[in-house]
Amino acid sequence: MKPMFRTGGLAALAAAMMTLGGCVIADVEGVDVTSTPEIEHFTGVAKAGMDLPFSKAVRADNTIYLSGELGIDPATNELVPGGAGPETTQIFENIARTLGEFDADLSDVVKCQVFLGDMADFGEMNAAYAAALPSPKPTRSTFGANGLALGAALEIECMAIKQ
């Protein structure tokens, strides 16, 4: 039976472990590890008549996490007609309203994730997205999704940091 490591290989492995072991040492002087973040939930209604099992947004200290938003017009409680472009515009109007609950706005958004029901709608979504958000734009990921709630063309979730 062959040995698993040769002597030189074992020494190299030991040296690597000692080197990497030093990487996890951190200077935490002055860091209060006993404090907990101040958390606030906003449970606003996404669509009238629906009891949703999640918060529309949660603020943890100065970071605001927003649930995925659909292009629902609050006046009609229905998806806006016209597809990905108008839905994107409505989504950011809804997100702006939710951010207002935390005294924040679209300029505080730092990250968005877009879920498209059909990647062929990318250009239409992208144009409306660019028009809705102030510069500099937040980071973004875009994914194709196989079916979205209420037959929506897209869903967008964001994270904001209130300065």
Protein backbone atom coordinates (compact mmCIF):
# COMPACT_ATOMS: atom_id res chain seq x y z
CA MET A 1 0.00 0.00 0.00
CA LYS A 2 1.38 3.45 -1.00
CA PRO A 3 1.61 6.19 1.63
CA MET A 4 -0.93 8.95 1.17
CA PHE A 5 1.70 11.74 1.36
CA ARG A 6 5.37 11.74 0.68
CA THR A 7 7.56 13.36 3.31
CA GLY A 8 8.10 16.50 1.21
CA GLY A 9 4.37 16.73 0.43
CA LEU A 10 3.47 16.44 4.10
CA ALA A 11 5.90 19.22 5.01
CA ALA A 12 4.46 21.45 2.28
CA LEU A 13 0.93 20.72 3.51
CA ALA A 14 1.90 21.60 7.09
CA ALA A 15 3.53 24.86 5.92
CA ALA A 16 0.44 25.78 3.91
CA MET A 17 -1.84 25.10 6.89
CA MET A 18 0.28 27.31 9.14
CA THR A 19 0.29 30.09 6.55
CA LEU A 20 -3.47 29.92 5.98
CA GLY A 21 -4.12 29.60 9.69
CA GLY A 22 -2.74 33.11 10.13
CA CYS A 23 -5.30 34.43 7.66
CA VAL A 24 -8.20 33.93 10.04
CA ILE A 25 -6.75 36.04 12.85
CA ALA A 26 -8.48 39.41 12.96
CA ASP A 27 -8.03 42.55 15.01
CA VAL A 28 -11.39 43.09 16.69
CA GLU A 29 -10.30 45.66 19.25
CA GLY A 30 -12.97 48.32 19.54
CA VAL A 31 -15.64 46.18 17.85
CA ASP A 32 -18.77 45.68 19.96
CA VAL A 33 -19.74 42.08 19.29
CA THR A 34 -22.54 42.17 21.88
CA SER A 35 -24.74 44.73 20.10
CA THR A 36 -27.66 43.61 18.00
CA PRO A 37 -28.97 45.55 15.00
CA GLU A 38 -32.11 47.65 15.31
CA ILE A 39 -34.70 45.86 13.16
CA GLU A 40 -37.95 47.28 11.78
CA HIS A 41 -40.48 45.41 9.60
CA PHE A 42 -42.82 46.98 7.05
CA THR A 43 -45.67 44.63 6.23
CA GLY A 44 -47.47 46.80 3.66
CA VAL A 45 -49.97 45.06 1.42
CA ALA A 46 -48.61 43.92 -1.95
CA LYS A 47 -52.06 43.12 -3.41
CA ALA A 48 -55.32 43.83 -1.63
CA GLY A 49 -57.09 40.78 -0.29
CA MET A 50 -53.92 38.68 -0.13
CA ASP A 51 -52.48 37.69 3.23
CA LEU A 52 -48.79 37.44 2.42
CA PRO A 53 -46.49 35.35 4.64
CA PHE A 54 -43.57 37.83 4.51
CA SER A 55 -42.65 41.45 5.17
CA LYS A 56 -42.57 43.81 2.23
CA ALA A 57 -39.33 45.26 3.63
CA VAL A 58 -37.08 44.89 6.66
CA ARG A 59 -34.65 47.51 7.92
CA ALA A 60 -31.65 46.25 9.91
CA ASP A 61 -29.80 49.33 11.17
CA ASN A 62 -29.25 51.37 7.99
CA THR A 63 -29.72 48.50 5.50
CA ILE A 64 -33.16 47.99 3.94
CA TYR A 65 -33.98 44.62 2.40
CA LEU A 66 -36.96 44.72 0.03
CA SER A 67 -38.97 41.67 -0.96
CA GLY A 68 -39.51 40.95 -4.62
CA GLU A 69 -41.89 43.49 -6.13
CA LEU A 70 -44.35 43.01 -8.99
CA GLY A 71 -45.74 45.72 -11.24
CA ILE A 72 -49.04 45.98 -9.37
CA ASP A 73 -50.84 49.31 -9.59
CA PRO A 74 -52.00 50.11 -6.03
CA ALA A 75 -55.05 51.96 -7.42
CA THR A 76 -56.40 48.86 -9.21
CA ASN A 77 -54.57 46.07 -7.32
CA GLU A 78 -53.79 44.51 -10.70
CA LEU A 79 -50.67 44.18 -12.83
CA VAL A 80 -50.26 47.21 -15.06
CA PRO A 81 -50.95 46.37 -18.71
CA GLY A 82 -48.28 46.45 -21.39
CA GLY A 83 -45.67 43.94 -20.29
CA ALA A 84 -42.12 44.24 -18.99
CA GLY A 85 -41.53 47.96 -19.61
CA PRO A 86 -44.63 49.31 -17.84
CA GLU A 87 -44.30 46.67 -15.11
CA THR A 88 -40.69 47.76 -14.46
CA THR A 89 -41.77 51.40 -14.19
CA GLN A 90 -44.56 50.45 -11.76
CA ILE A 91 -42.21 48.25 -9.72
CA PHE A 92 -39.87 51.18 -9.08
CA GLU A 93 -42.80 53.44 -8.18
CA ASN A 94 -43.82 50.76 -5.64
CA ILE A 95 -40.24 50.38 -4.36
CA ALA A 96 -39.92 54.17 -3.98
CA ARG A 97 -43.14 54.18 -1.91
CA THR A 98 -41.83 51.37 0.32
CA LEU A 99 -38.44 53.06 0.76
CA GLY A 100 -40.32 56.20 1.82
CA GLU A 101 -41.57 54.26 4.85
CA PHE A 102 -37.94 54.27 6.03
CA ASP A 103 -37.19 57.87 4.97
CA ALA A 104 -35.15 56.51 2.04
CA ASP A 105 -35.47 56.78 -1.74
CA LEU A 106 -34.25 55.19 -4.97
CA SER A 107 -30.86 56.91 -4.67
CA ASP A 108 -30.23 54.69 -1.60
CA VAL A 109 -30.60 51.45 -3.64
CA VAL A 110 -27.26 49.59 -3.89
CA LYS A 111 -28.26 46.18 -5.33
CA CYS A 112 -31.13 44.81 -7.43
CA GLN A 113 -32.02 41.37 -8.67
CA VAL A 114 -34.30 41.11 -11.68
CA PHE A 115 -36.23 37.92 -12.44
CA LEU A 116 -37.57 37.88 -16.01
CA GLY A 117 -40.31 35.48 -17.06
CA ASP A 118 -38.93 35.71 -20.62
CA MET A 119 -35.36 36.80 -21.38
CA ALA A 120 -36.67 38.23 -24.67
CA ASP A 121 -38.06 41.09 -22.49
CA PHE A 122 -34.53 42.07 -21.37
CA GLY A 123 -34.26 45.16 -23.61
CA GLU A 124 -37.67 46.52 -22.64
CA MET A 125 -36.97 45.95 -18.94
CA ASN A 126 -33.47 47.44 -19.23
CA ALA A 127 -34.72 50.67 -20.81
CA ALA A 128 -37.40 51.18 -18.14
CA TYR A 129 -34.92 50.21 -15.40
CA ALA A 130 -32.37 52.77 -16.62
CA ALA A 131 -35.06 55.48 -16.73
CA ALA A 132 -36.38 54.69 -13.24
CA LEU A 133 -33.13 54.71 -11.26
CA PRO A 134 -30.90 57.71 -10.66
CA SER A 135 -27.18 57.57 -11.42
CA PRO A 136 -24.93 56.12 -10.32
CA LYS A 137 -26.87 52.90 -10.90
CA PRO A 138 -26.85 50.12 -8.30
CA THR A 139 -25.30 46.73 -8.97
CA ARG A 140 -27.67 44.26 -10.62
CA SER A 141 -28.14 40.63 -11.49
CA THR A 142 -30.73 39.48 -14.03
CA PHE A 143 -32.09 35.93 -14.17
CA GLY A 144 -34.53 34.08 -16.37
CA ALA A 145 -37.38 32.61 -14.33
CA ASN A 146 -39.84 29.91 -15.22
CA GLY A 147 -43.13 31.38 -14.05
CA LEU A 148 -43.69 34.34 -11.73
CA ALA A 149 -46.49 35.11 -9.27
CA LEU A 150 -49.74 36.43 -10.74
CA GLY A 151 -48.44 35.92 -14.30
CA ALA A 152 -46.10 38.91 -14.01
CA ALA A 153 -43.52 39.54 -16.73
CA LEU A 154 -40.86 40.22 -14.10
CA GLU A 155 -40.10 40.63 -10.42
CA ILE A 156 -37.44 42.88 -8.90
CA GLU A 157 -35.97 42.81 -5.40
CA CYS A 158 -33.56 45.40 -4.06
CA MET A 159 -31.39 46.30 -1.12
CA ALA A 160 -30.82 49.89 -0.01
CA ILE A 161 -28.52 51.56 2.50
CA LYS A 162 -29.83 54.73 4.09
CA GLN A 163 -26.90 57.08 4.83
